[in-house]
Short mmCIF file of N, CA, C and O in Angstrom, two decimals:
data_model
loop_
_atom_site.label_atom_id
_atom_site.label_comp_id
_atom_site.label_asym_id
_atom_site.label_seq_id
_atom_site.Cartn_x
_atom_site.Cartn_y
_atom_site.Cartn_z
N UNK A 1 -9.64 7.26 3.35
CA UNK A 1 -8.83 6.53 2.39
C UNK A 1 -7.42 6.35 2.96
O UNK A 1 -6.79 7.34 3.32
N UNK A 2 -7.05 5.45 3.04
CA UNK A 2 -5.40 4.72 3.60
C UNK A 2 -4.32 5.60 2.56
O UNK A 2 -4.40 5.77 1.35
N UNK A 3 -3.33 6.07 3.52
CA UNK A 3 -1.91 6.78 3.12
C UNK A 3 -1.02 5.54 2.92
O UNK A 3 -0.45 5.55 4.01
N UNK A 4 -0.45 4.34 2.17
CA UNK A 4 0.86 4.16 2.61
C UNK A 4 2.05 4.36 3.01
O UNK A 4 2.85 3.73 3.71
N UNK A 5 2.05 5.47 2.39
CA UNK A 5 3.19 6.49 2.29
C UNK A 5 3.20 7.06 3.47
O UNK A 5 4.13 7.85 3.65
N UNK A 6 2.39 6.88 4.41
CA UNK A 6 3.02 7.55 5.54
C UNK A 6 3.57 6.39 6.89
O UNK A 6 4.01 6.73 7.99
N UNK A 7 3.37 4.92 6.37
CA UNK A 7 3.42 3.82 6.98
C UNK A 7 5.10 3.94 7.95
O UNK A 7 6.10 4.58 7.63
N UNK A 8 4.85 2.97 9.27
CA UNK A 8 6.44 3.44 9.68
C UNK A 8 7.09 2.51 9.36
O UNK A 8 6.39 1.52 9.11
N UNK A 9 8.46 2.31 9.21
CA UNK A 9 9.13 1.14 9.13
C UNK A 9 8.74 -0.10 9.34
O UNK A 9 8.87 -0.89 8.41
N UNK A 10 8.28 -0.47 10.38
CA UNK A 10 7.80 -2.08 10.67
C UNK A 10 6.60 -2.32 10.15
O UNK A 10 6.32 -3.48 9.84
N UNK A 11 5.56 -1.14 9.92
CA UNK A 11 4.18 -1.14 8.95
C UNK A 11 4.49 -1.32 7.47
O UNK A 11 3.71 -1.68 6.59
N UNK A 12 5.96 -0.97 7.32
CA UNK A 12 5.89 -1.08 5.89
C UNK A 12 6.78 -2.72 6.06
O UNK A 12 6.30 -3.67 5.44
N UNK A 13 7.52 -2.85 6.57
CA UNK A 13 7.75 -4.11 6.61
C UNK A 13 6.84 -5.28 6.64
O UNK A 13 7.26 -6.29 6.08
N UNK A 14 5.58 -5.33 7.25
CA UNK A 14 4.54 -5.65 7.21
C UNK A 14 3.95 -6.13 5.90
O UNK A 14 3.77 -7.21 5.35
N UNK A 15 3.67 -4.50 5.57
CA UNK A 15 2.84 -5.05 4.23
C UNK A 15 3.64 -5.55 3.32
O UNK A 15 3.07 -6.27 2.51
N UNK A 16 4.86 -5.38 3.18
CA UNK A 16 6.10 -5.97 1.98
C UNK A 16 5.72 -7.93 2.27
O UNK A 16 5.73 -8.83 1.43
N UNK A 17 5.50 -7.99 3.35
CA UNK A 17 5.32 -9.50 3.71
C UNK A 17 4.21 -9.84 3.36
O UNK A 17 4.32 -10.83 2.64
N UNK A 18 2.67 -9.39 3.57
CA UNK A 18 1.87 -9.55 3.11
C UNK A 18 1.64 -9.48 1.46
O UNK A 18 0.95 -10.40 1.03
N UNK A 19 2.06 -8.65 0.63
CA UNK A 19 1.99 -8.20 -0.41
C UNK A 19 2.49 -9.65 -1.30
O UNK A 19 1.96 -10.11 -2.31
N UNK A 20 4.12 -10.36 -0.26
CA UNK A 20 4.85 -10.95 -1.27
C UNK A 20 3.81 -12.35 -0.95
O UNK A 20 3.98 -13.40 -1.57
N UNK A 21 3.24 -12.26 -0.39
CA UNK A 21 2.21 -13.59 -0.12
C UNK A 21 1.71 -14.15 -1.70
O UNK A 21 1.98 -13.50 -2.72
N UNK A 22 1.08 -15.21 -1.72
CA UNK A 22 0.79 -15.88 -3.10
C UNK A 22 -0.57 -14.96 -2.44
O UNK A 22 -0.86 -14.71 -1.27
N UNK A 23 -1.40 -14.48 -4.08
CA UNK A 23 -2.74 -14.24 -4.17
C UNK A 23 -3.78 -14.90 -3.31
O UNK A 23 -3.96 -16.01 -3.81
N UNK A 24 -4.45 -14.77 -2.38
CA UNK A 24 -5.92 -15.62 -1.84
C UNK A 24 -5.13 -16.13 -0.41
O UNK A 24 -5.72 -16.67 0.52
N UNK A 25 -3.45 -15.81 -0.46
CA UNK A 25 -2.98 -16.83 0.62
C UNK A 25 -2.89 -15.45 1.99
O UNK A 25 -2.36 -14.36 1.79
N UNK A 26 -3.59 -15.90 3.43
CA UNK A 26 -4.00 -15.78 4.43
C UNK A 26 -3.21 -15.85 5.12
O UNK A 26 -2.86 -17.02 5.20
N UNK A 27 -2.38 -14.92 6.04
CA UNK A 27 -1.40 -15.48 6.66
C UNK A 27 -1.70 -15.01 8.28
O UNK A 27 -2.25 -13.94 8.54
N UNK A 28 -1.17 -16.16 9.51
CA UNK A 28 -1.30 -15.36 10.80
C UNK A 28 -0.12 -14.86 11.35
O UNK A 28 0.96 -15.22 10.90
N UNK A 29 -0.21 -14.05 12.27
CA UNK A 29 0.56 -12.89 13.00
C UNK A 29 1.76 -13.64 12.91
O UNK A 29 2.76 -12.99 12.61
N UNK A 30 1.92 -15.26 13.18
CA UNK A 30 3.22 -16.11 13.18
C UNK A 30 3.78 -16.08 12.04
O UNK A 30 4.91 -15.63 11.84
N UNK A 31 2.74 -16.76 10.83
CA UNK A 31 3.75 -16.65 9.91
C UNK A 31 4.09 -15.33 9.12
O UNK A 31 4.75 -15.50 8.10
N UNK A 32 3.75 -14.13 9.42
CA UNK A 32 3.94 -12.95 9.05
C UNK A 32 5.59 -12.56 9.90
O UNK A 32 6.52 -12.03 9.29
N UNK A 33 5.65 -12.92 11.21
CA UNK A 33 6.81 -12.65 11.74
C UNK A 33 7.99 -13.70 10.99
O UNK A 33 9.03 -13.31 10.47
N UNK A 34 7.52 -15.12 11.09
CA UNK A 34 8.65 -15.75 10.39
C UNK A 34 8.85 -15.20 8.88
O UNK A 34 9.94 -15.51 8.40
N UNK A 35 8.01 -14.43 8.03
CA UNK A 35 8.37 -14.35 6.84
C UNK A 35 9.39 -13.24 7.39
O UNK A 35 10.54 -13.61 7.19
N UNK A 36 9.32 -12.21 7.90
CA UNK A 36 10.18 -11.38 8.05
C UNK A 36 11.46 -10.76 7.94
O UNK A 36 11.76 -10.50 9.10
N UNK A 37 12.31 -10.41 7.25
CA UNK A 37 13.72 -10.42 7.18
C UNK A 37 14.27 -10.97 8.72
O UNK A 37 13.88 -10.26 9.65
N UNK A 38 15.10 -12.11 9.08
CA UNK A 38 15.80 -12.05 10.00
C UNK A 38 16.53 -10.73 10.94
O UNK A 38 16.58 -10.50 12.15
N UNK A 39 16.90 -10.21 10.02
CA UNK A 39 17.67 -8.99 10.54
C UNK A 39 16.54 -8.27 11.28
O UNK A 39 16.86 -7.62 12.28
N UNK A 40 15.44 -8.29 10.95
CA UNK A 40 14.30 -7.23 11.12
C UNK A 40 13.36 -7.91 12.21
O UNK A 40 12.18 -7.63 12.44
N UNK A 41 14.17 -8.87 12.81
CA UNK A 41 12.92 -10.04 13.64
C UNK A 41 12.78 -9.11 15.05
O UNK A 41 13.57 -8.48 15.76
N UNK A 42 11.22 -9.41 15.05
CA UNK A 42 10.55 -8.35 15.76
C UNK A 42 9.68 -9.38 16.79
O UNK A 42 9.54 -10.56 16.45
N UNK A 43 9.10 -8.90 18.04
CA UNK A 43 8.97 -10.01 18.93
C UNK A 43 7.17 -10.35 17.97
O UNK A 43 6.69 -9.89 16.93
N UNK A 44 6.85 -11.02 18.66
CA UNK A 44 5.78 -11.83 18.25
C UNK A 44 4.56 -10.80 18.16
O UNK A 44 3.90 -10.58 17.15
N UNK A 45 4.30 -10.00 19.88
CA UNK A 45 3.63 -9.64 20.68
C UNK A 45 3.47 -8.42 19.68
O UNK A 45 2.32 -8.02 19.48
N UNK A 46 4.63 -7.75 18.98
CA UNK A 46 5.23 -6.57 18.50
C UNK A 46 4.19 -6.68 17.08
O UNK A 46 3.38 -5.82 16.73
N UNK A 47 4.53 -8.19 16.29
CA UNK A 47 3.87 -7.63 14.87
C UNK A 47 2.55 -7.81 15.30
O UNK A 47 1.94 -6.78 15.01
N UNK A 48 1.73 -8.73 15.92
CA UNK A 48 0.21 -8.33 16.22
C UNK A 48 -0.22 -7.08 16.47
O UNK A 48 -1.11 -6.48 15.86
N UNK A 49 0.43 -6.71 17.37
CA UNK A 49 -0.20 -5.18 17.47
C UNK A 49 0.46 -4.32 16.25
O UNK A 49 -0.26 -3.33 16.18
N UNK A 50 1.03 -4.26 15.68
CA UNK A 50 1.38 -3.37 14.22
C UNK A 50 0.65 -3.53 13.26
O UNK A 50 0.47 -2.68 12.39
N UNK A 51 -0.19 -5.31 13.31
CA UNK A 51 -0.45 -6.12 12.18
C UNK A 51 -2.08 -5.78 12.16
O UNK A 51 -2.80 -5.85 11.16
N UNK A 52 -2.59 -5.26 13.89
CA UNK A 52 -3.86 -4.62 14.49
C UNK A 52 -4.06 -3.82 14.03
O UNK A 52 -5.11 -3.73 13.40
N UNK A 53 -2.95 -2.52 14.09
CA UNK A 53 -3.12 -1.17 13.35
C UNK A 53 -3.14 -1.14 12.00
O UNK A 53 -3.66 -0.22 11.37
N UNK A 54 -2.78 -1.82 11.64
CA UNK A 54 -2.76 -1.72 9.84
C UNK A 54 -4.30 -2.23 9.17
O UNK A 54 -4.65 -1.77 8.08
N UNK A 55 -5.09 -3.13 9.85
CA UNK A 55 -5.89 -3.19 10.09
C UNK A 55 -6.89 -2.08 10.91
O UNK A 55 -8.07 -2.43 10.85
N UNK A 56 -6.75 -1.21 11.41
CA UNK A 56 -7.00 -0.07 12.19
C UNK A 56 -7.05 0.88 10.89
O UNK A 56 -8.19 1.02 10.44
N UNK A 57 -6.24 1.41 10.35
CA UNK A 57 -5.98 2.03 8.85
C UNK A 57 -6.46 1.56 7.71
O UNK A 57 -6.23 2.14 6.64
N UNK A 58 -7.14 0.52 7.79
CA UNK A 58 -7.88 -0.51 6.66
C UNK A 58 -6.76 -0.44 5.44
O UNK A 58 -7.15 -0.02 4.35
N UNK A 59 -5.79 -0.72 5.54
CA UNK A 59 -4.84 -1.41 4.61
C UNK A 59 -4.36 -2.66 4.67
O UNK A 59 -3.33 -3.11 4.18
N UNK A 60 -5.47 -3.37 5.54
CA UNK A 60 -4.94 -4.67 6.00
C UNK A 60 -6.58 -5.35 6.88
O UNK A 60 -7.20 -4.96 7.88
N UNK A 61 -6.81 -6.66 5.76
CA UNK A 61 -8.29 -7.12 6.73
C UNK A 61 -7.92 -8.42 7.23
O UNK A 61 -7.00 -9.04 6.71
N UNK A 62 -8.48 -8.81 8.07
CA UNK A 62 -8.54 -10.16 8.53
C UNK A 62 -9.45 -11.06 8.71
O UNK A 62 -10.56 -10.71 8.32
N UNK A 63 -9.38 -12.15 9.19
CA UNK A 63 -10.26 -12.83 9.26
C UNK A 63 -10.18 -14.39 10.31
O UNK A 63 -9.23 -15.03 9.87
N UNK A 64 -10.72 -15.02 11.29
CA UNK A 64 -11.00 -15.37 11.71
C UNK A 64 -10.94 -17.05 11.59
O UNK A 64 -11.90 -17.79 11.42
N UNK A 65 -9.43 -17.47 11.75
CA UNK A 65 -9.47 -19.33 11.43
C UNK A 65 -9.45 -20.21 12.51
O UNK A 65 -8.49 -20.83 12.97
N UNK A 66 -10.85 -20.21 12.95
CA UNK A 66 -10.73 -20.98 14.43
C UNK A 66 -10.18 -20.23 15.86
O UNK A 66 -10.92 -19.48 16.49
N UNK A 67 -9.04 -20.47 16.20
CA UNK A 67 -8.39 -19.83 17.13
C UNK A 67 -7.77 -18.38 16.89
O UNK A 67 -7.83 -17.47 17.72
N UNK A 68 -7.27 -18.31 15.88
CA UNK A 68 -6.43 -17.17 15.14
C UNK A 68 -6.81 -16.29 13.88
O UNK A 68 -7.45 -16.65 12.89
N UNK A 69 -6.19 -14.92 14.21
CA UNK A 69 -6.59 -14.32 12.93
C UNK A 69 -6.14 -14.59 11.77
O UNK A 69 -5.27 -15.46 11.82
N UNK A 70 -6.39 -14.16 10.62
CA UNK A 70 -5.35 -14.63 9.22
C UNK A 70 -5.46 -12.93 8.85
O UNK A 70 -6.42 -12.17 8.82
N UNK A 71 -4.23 -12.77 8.63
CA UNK A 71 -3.85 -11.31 7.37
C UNK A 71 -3.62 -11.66 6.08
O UNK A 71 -3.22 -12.59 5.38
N UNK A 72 -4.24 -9.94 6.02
CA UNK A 72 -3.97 -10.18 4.23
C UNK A 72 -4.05 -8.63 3.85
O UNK A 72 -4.70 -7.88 4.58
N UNK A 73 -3.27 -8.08 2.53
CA UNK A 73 -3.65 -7.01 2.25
C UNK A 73 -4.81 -6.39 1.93
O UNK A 73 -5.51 -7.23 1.37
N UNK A 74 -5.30 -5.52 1.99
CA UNK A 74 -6.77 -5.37 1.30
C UNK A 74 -6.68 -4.85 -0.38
O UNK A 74 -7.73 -4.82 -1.03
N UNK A 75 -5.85 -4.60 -0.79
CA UNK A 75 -4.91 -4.35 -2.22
C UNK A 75 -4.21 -4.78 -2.44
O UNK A 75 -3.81 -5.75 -1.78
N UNK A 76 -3.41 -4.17 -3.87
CA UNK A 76 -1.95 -4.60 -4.39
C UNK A 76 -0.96 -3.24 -3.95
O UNK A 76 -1.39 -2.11 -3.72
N UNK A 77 0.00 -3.53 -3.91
CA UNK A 77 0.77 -2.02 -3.53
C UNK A 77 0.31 -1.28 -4.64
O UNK A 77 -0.13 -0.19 -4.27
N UNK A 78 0.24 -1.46 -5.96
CA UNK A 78 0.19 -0.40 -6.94
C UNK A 78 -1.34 -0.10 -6.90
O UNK A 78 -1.65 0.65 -7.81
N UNK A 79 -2.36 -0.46 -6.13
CA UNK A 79 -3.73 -0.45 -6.41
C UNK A 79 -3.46 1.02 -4.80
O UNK A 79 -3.88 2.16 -5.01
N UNK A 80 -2.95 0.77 -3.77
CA UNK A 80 -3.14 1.32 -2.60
C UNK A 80 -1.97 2.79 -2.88
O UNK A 80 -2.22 3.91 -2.42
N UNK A 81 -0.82 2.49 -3.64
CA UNK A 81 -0.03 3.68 -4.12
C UNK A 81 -0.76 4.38 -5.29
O UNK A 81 -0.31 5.39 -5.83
N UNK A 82 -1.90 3.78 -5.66
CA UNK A 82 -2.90 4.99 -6.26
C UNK A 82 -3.42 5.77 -5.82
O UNK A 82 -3.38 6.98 -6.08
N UNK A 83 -4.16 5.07 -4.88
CA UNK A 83 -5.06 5.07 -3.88
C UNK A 83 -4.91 6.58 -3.40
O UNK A 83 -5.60 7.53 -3.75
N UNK A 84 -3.69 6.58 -2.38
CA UNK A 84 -2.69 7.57 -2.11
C UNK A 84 -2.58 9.05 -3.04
O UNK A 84 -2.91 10.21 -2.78
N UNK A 85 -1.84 8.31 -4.42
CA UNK A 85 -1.60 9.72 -4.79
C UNK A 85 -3.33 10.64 -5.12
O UNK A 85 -3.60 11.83 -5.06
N UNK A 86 -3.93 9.80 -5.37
CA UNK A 86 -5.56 10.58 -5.92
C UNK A 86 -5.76 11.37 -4.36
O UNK A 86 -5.75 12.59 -4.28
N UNK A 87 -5.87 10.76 -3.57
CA UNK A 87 -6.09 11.26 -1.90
C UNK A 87 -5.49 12.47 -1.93
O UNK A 87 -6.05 13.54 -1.67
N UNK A 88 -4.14 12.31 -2.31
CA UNK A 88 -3.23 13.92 -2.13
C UNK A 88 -3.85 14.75 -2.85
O UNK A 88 -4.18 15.88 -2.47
N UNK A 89 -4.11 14.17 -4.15
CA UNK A 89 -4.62 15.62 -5.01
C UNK A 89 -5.97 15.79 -4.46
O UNK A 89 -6.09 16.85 -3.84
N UNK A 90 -6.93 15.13 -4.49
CA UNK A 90 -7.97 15.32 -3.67
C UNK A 90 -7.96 16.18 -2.90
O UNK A 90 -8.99 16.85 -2.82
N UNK A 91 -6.82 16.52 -2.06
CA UNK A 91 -6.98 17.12 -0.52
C UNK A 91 -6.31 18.81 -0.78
O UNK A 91 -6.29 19.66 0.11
N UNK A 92 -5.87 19.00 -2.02
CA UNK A 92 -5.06 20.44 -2.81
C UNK A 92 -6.43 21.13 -3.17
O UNK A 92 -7.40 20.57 -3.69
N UNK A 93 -6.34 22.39 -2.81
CA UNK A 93 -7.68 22.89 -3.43
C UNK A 93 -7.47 23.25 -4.57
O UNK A 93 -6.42 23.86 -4.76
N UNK A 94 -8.37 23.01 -5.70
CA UNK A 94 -8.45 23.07 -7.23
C UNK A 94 -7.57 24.34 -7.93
O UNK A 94 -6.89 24.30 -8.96
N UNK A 95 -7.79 25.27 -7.17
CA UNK A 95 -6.69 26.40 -7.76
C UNK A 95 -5.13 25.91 -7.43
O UNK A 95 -4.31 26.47 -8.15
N UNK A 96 -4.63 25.08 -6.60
CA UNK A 96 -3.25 25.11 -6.45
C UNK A 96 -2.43 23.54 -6.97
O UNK A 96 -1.24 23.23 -7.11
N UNK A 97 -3.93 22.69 -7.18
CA UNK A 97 -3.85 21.71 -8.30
C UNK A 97 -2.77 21.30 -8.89
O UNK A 97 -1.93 20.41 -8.69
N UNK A 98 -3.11 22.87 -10.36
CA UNK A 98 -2.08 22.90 -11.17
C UNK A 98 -0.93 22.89 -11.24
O UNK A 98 -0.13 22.38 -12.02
N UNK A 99 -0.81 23.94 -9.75
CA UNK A 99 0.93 24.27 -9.42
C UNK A 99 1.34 23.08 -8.66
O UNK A 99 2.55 22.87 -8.64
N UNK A 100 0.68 22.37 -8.11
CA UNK A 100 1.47 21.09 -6.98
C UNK A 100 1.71 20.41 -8.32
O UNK A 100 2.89 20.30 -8.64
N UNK A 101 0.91 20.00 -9.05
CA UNK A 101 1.45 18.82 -10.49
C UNK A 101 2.69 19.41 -10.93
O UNK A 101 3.73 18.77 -11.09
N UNK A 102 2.56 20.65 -11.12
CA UNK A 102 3.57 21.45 -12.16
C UNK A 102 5.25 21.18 -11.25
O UNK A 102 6.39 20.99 -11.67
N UNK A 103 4.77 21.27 -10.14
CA UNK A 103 6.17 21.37 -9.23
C UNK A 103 6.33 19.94 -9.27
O UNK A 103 7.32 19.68 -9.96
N UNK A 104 5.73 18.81 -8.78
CA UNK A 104 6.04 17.69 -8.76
C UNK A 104 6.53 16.62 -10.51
O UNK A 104 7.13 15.54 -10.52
N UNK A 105 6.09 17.28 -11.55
CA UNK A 105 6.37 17.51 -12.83
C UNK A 105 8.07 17.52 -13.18
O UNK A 105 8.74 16.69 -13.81
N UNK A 106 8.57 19.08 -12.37
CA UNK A 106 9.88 19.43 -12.63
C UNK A 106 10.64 18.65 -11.89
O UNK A 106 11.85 18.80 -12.05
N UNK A 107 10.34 17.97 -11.24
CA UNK A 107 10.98 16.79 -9.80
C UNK A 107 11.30 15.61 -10.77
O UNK A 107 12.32 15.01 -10.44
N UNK A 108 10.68 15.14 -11.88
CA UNK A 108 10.53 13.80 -12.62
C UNK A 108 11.46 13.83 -13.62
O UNK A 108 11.57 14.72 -14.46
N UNK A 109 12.31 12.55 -13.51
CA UNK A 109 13.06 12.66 -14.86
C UNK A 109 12.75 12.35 -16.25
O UNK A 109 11.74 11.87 -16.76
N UNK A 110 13.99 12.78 -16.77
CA UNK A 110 12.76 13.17 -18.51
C UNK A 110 12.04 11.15 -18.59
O UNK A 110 10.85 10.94 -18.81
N UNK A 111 12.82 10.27 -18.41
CA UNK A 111 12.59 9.24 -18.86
C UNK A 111 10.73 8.67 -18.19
O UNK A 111 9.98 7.78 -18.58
N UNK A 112 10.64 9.52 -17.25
CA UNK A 112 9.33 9.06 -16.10
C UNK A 112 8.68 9.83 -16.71
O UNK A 112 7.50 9.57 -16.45
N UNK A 113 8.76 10.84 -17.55
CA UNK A 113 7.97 11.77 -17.70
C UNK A 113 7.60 11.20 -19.53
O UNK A 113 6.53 11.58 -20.00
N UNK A 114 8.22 10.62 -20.13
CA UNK A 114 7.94 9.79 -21.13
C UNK A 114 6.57 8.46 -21.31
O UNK A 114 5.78 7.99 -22.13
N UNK A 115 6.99 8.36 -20.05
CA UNK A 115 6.65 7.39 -19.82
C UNK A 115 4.85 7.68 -18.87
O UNK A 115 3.87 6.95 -18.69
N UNK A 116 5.16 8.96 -18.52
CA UNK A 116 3.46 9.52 -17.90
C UNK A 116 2.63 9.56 -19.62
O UNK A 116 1.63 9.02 -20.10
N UNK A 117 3.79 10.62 -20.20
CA UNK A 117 3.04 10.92 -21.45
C UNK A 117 2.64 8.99 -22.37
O UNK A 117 1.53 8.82 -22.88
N UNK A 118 3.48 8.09 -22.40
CA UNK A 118 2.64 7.47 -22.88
C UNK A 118 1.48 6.38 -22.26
O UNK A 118 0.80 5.64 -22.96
N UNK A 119 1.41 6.47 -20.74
CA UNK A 119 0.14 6.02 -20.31
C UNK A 119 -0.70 6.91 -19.98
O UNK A 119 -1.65 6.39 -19.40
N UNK A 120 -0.80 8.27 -20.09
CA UNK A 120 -1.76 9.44 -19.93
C UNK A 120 -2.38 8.97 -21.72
O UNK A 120 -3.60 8.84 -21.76
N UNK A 121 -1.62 8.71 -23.13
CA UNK A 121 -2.24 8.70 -24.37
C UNK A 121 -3.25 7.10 -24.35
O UNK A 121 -4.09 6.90 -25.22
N UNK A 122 -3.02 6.22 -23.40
CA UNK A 122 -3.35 5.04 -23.30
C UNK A 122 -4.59 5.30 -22.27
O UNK A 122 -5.67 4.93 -22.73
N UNK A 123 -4.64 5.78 -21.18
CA UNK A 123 -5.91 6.04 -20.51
C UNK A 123 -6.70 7.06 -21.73
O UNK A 123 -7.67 6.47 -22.19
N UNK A 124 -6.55 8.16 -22.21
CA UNK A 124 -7.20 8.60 -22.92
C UNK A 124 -7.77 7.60 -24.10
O UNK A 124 -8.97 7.58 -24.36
N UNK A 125 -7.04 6.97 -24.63
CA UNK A 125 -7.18 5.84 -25.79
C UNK A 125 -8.75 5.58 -25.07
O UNK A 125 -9.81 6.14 -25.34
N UNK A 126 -8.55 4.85 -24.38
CA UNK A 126 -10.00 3.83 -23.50
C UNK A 126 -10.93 4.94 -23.07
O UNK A 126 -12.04 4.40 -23.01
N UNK A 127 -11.04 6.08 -22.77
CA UNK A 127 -11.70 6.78 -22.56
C UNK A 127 -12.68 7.36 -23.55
O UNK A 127 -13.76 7.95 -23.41
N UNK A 128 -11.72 6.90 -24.91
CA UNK A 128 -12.74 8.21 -26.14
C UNK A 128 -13.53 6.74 -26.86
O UNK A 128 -13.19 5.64 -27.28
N UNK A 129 -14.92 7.63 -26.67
CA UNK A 129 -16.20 6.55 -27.28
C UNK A 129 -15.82 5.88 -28.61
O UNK A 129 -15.10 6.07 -29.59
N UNK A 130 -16.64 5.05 -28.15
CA UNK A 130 -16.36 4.29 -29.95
C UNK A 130 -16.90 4.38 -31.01
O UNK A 130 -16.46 3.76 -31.98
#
């Protein structure tokens, strides 16, 4: 399962470009570099091979238009920053679970933590039979 969170700078620059793409829209290694922040312009040669690995990490598929590849995300950031946090807990063994939530819990401000409690009552909502 793909980490974003551990993506490096130009990987995350990457997917910020892909991401801001219109829905269904395909982009190649070119126009991924021209979308790019200016400031951040990176050689050509540079985002293919970054644009390879991200694809390598399956957070990124492609596909094949004649001569050239087309990118695209394989998610939404908030679908792949799920993705992520389930992976972490996943990887905590069940006894220390509790305490990684509990610590990452006291890290959250009250307003985020309002705001867990009312989409934790909303996933439960959909969960209880009818």
């Amino acid at each position: 399962m793909p980490r974003h969170s551990s993506l490096g700078d130009l990987e995350r620059q990457l997917m910020d470009v892909l991401w801001a793409a219109e829905p269904g829209v395909r982009l190649s290694s070119r126009q991924v570099q021209e979308r790019m922040d200016p400031s951040q312009e990176r050689a050509y040669t540079t985002v293919k091979t970054v644009l390879d690995r991200l694809v390598d990490k399956g957070l990124v598929q492609r596909r094949r238009d004649g001569r050239i590849w087309r990118y695209y995300a394989r998610a939404s950031r908030q679908s792949l920053t799920a993705e992520s946090l389930r992976s972490v807990l996943g990887d905590i063994q069940s006894s220390d679970r509790s305490t990684a939530l509990l610590h990452f819990l006291e890290g959250v401000e009250a307003t985020d933590r309002a705001e867990l409690r009312r989409l934790l009552d909303q996933v439960e909502a959909t969960d209880r039979p009818a």
